[in-house]
PDB file of C-alpha atoms in Angstrom:
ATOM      1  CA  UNK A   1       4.693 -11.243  -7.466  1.00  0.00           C
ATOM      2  CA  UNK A   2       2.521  -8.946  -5.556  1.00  0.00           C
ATOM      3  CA  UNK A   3      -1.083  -8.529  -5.480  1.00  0.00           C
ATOM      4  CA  UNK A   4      -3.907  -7.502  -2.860  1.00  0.00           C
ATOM      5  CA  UNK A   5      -5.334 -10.833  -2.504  1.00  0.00           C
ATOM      6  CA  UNK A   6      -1.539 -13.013  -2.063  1.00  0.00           C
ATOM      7  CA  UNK A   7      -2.116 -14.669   0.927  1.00  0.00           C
ATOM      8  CA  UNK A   8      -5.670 -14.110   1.244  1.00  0.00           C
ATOM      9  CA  UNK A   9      -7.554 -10.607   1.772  1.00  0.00           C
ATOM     10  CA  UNK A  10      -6.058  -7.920   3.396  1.00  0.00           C
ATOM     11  CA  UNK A  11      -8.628  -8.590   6.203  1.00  0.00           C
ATOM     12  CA  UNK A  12      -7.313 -11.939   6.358  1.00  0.00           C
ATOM     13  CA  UNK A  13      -3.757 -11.022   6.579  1.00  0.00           C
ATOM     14  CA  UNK A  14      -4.471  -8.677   9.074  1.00  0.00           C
ATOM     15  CA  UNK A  15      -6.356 -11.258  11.358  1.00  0.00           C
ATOM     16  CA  UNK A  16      -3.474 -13.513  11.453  1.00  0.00           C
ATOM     17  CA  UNK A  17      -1.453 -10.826  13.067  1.00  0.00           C
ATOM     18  CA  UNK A  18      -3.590 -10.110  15.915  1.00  0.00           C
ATOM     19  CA  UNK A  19      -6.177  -7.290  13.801  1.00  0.00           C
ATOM     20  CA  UNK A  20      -9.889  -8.080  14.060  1.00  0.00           C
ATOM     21  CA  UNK A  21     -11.185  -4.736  14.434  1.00  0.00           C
ATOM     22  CA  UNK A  22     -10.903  -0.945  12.898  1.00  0.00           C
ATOM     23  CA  UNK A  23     -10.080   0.165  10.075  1.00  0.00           C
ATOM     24  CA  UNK A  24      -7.292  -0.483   7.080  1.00  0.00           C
ATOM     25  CA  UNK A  25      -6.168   0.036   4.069  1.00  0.00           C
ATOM     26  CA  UNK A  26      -3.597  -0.924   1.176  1.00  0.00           C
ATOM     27  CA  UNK A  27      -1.564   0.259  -1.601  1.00  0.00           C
ATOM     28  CA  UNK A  28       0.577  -1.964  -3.719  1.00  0.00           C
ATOM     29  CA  UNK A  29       3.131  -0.814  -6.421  1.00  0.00           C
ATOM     30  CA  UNK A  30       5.249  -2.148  -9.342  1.00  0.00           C
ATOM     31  CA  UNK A  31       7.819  -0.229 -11.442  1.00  0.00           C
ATOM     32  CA  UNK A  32      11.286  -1.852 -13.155  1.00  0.00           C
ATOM     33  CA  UNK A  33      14.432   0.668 -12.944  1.00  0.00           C
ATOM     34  CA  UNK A  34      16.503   1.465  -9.877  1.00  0.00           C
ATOM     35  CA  UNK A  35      15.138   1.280  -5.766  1.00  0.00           C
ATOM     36  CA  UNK A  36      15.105   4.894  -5.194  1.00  0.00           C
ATOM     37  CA  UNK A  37      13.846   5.974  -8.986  1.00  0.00           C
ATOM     38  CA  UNK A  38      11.443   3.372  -8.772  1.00  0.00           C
ATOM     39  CA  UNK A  39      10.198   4.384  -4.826  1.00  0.00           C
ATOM     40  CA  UNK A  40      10.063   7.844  -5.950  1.00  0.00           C
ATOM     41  CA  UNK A  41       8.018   6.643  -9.343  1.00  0.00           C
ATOM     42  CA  UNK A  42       5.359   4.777  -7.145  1.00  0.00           C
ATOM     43  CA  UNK A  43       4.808   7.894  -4.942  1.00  0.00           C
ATOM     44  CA  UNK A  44       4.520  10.406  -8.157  1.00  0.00           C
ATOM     45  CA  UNK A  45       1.691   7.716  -9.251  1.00  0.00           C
ATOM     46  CA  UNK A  46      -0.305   7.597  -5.581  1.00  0.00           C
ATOM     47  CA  UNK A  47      -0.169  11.428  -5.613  1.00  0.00           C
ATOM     48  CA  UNK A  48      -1.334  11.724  -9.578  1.00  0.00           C
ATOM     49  CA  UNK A  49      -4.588  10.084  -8.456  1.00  0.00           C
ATOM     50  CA  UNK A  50      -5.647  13.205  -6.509  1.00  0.00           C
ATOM     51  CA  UNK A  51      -7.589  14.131  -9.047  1.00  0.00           C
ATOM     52  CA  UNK A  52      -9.536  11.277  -9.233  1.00  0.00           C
ATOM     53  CA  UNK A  53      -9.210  10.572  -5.596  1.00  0.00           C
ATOM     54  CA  UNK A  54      -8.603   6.968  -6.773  1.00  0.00           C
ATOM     55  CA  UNK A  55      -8.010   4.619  -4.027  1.00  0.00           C
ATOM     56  CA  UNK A  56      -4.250   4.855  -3.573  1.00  0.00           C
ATOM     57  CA  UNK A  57      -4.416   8.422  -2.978  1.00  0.00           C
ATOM     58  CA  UNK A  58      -7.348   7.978  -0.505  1.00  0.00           C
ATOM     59  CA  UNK A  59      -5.629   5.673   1.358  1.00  0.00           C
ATOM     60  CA  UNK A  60      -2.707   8.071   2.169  1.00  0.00           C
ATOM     61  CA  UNK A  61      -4.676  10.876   2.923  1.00  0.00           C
ATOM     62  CA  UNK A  62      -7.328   9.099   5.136  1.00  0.00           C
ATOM     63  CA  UNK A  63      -7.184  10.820   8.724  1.00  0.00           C
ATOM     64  CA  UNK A  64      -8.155   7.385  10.398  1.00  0.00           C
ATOM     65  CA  UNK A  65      -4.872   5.527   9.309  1.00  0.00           C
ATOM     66  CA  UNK A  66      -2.245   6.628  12.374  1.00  0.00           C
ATOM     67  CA  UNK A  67       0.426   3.607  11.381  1.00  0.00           C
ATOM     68  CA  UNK A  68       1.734   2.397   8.016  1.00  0.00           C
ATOM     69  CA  UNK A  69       3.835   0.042   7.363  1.00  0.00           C
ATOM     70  CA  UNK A  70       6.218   0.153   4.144  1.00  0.00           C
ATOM     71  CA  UNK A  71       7.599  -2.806   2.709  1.00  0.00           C
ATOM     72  CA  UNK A  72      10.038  -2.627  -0.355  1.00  0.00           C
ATOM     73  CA  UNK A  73      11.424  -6.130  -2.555  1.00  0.00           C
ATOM     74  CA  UNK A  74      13.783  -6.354  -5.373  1.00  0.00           C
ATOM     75  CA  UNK A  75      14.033  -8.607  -7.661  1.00  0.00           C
ATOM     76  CA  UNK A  76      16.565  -7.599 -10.516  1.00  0.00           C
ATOM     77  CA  UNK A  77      15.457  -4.593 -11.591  1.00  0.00           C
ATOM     78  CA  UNK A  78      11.802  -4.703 -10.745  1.00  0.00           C
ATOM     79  CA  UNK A  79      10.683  -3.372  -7.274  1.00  0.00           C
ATOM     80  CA  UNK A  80       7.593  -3.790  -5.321  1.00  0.00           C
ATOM     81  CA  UNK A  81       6.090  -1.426  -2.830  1.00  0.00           C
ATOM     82  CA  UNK A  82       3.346  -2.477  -0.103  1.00  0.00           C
ATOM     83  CA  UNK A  83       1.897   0.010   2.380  1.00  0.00           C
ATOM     84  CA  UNK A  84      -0.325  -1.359   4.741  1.00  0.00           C
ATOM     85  CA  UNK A  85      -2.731   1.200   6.735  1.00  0.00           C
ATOM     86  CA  UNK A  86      -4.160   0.899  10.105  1.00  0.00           C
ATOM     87  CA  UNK A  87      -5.890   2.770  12.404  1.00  0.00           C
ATOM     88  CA  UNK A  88      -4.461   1.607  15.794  1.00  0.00           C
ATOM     89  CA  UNK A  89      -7.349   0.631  17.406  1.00  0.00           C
TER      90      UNK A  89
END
């Protein structure tokens, strides 16, 4: 299971690792099939929302964020995808 709010906000989540200030941002994806296929899957999906510029793709492209980090769990054959953005500051 993986959802924005798991845990509490993302504000929350960041507080309880030592982030009070600046800016942030997060992406979350599910897709069933293979690690890699599904990886690559998640990434055609952020960059599909160009278009839109939904929040996923605004997220990568936002010149503030200087750090992400990627997280990646399996279970079976479904895979979820965090990316947590941060400015640094």
């Amino acid at each position: 299971y993986l959802d924005h709010y798991l845990g509490g906000s993302i504000k929350t989540r960041f507080a309880r690792a030592g982030i009070t200030c600046c800016a942030y941002g997060e992406s979350l994806g599910h897709w069933r099939s293979g690690v890699k296929a599904a990886v690559i899957a998640i990434q055609q999906m952020v960059q599909a929302e160009k278009g839109s510029n939904g929040w996923h793709w605004r997220n990568l492209k936002d010149q503030r964020f200087k750090f992400v980090g990627i997280g990646v769990w399996v279970k079976g054959r479904d895979v979820y995808v965090a990316f947590d953005f941060w400015d640094g500051k």
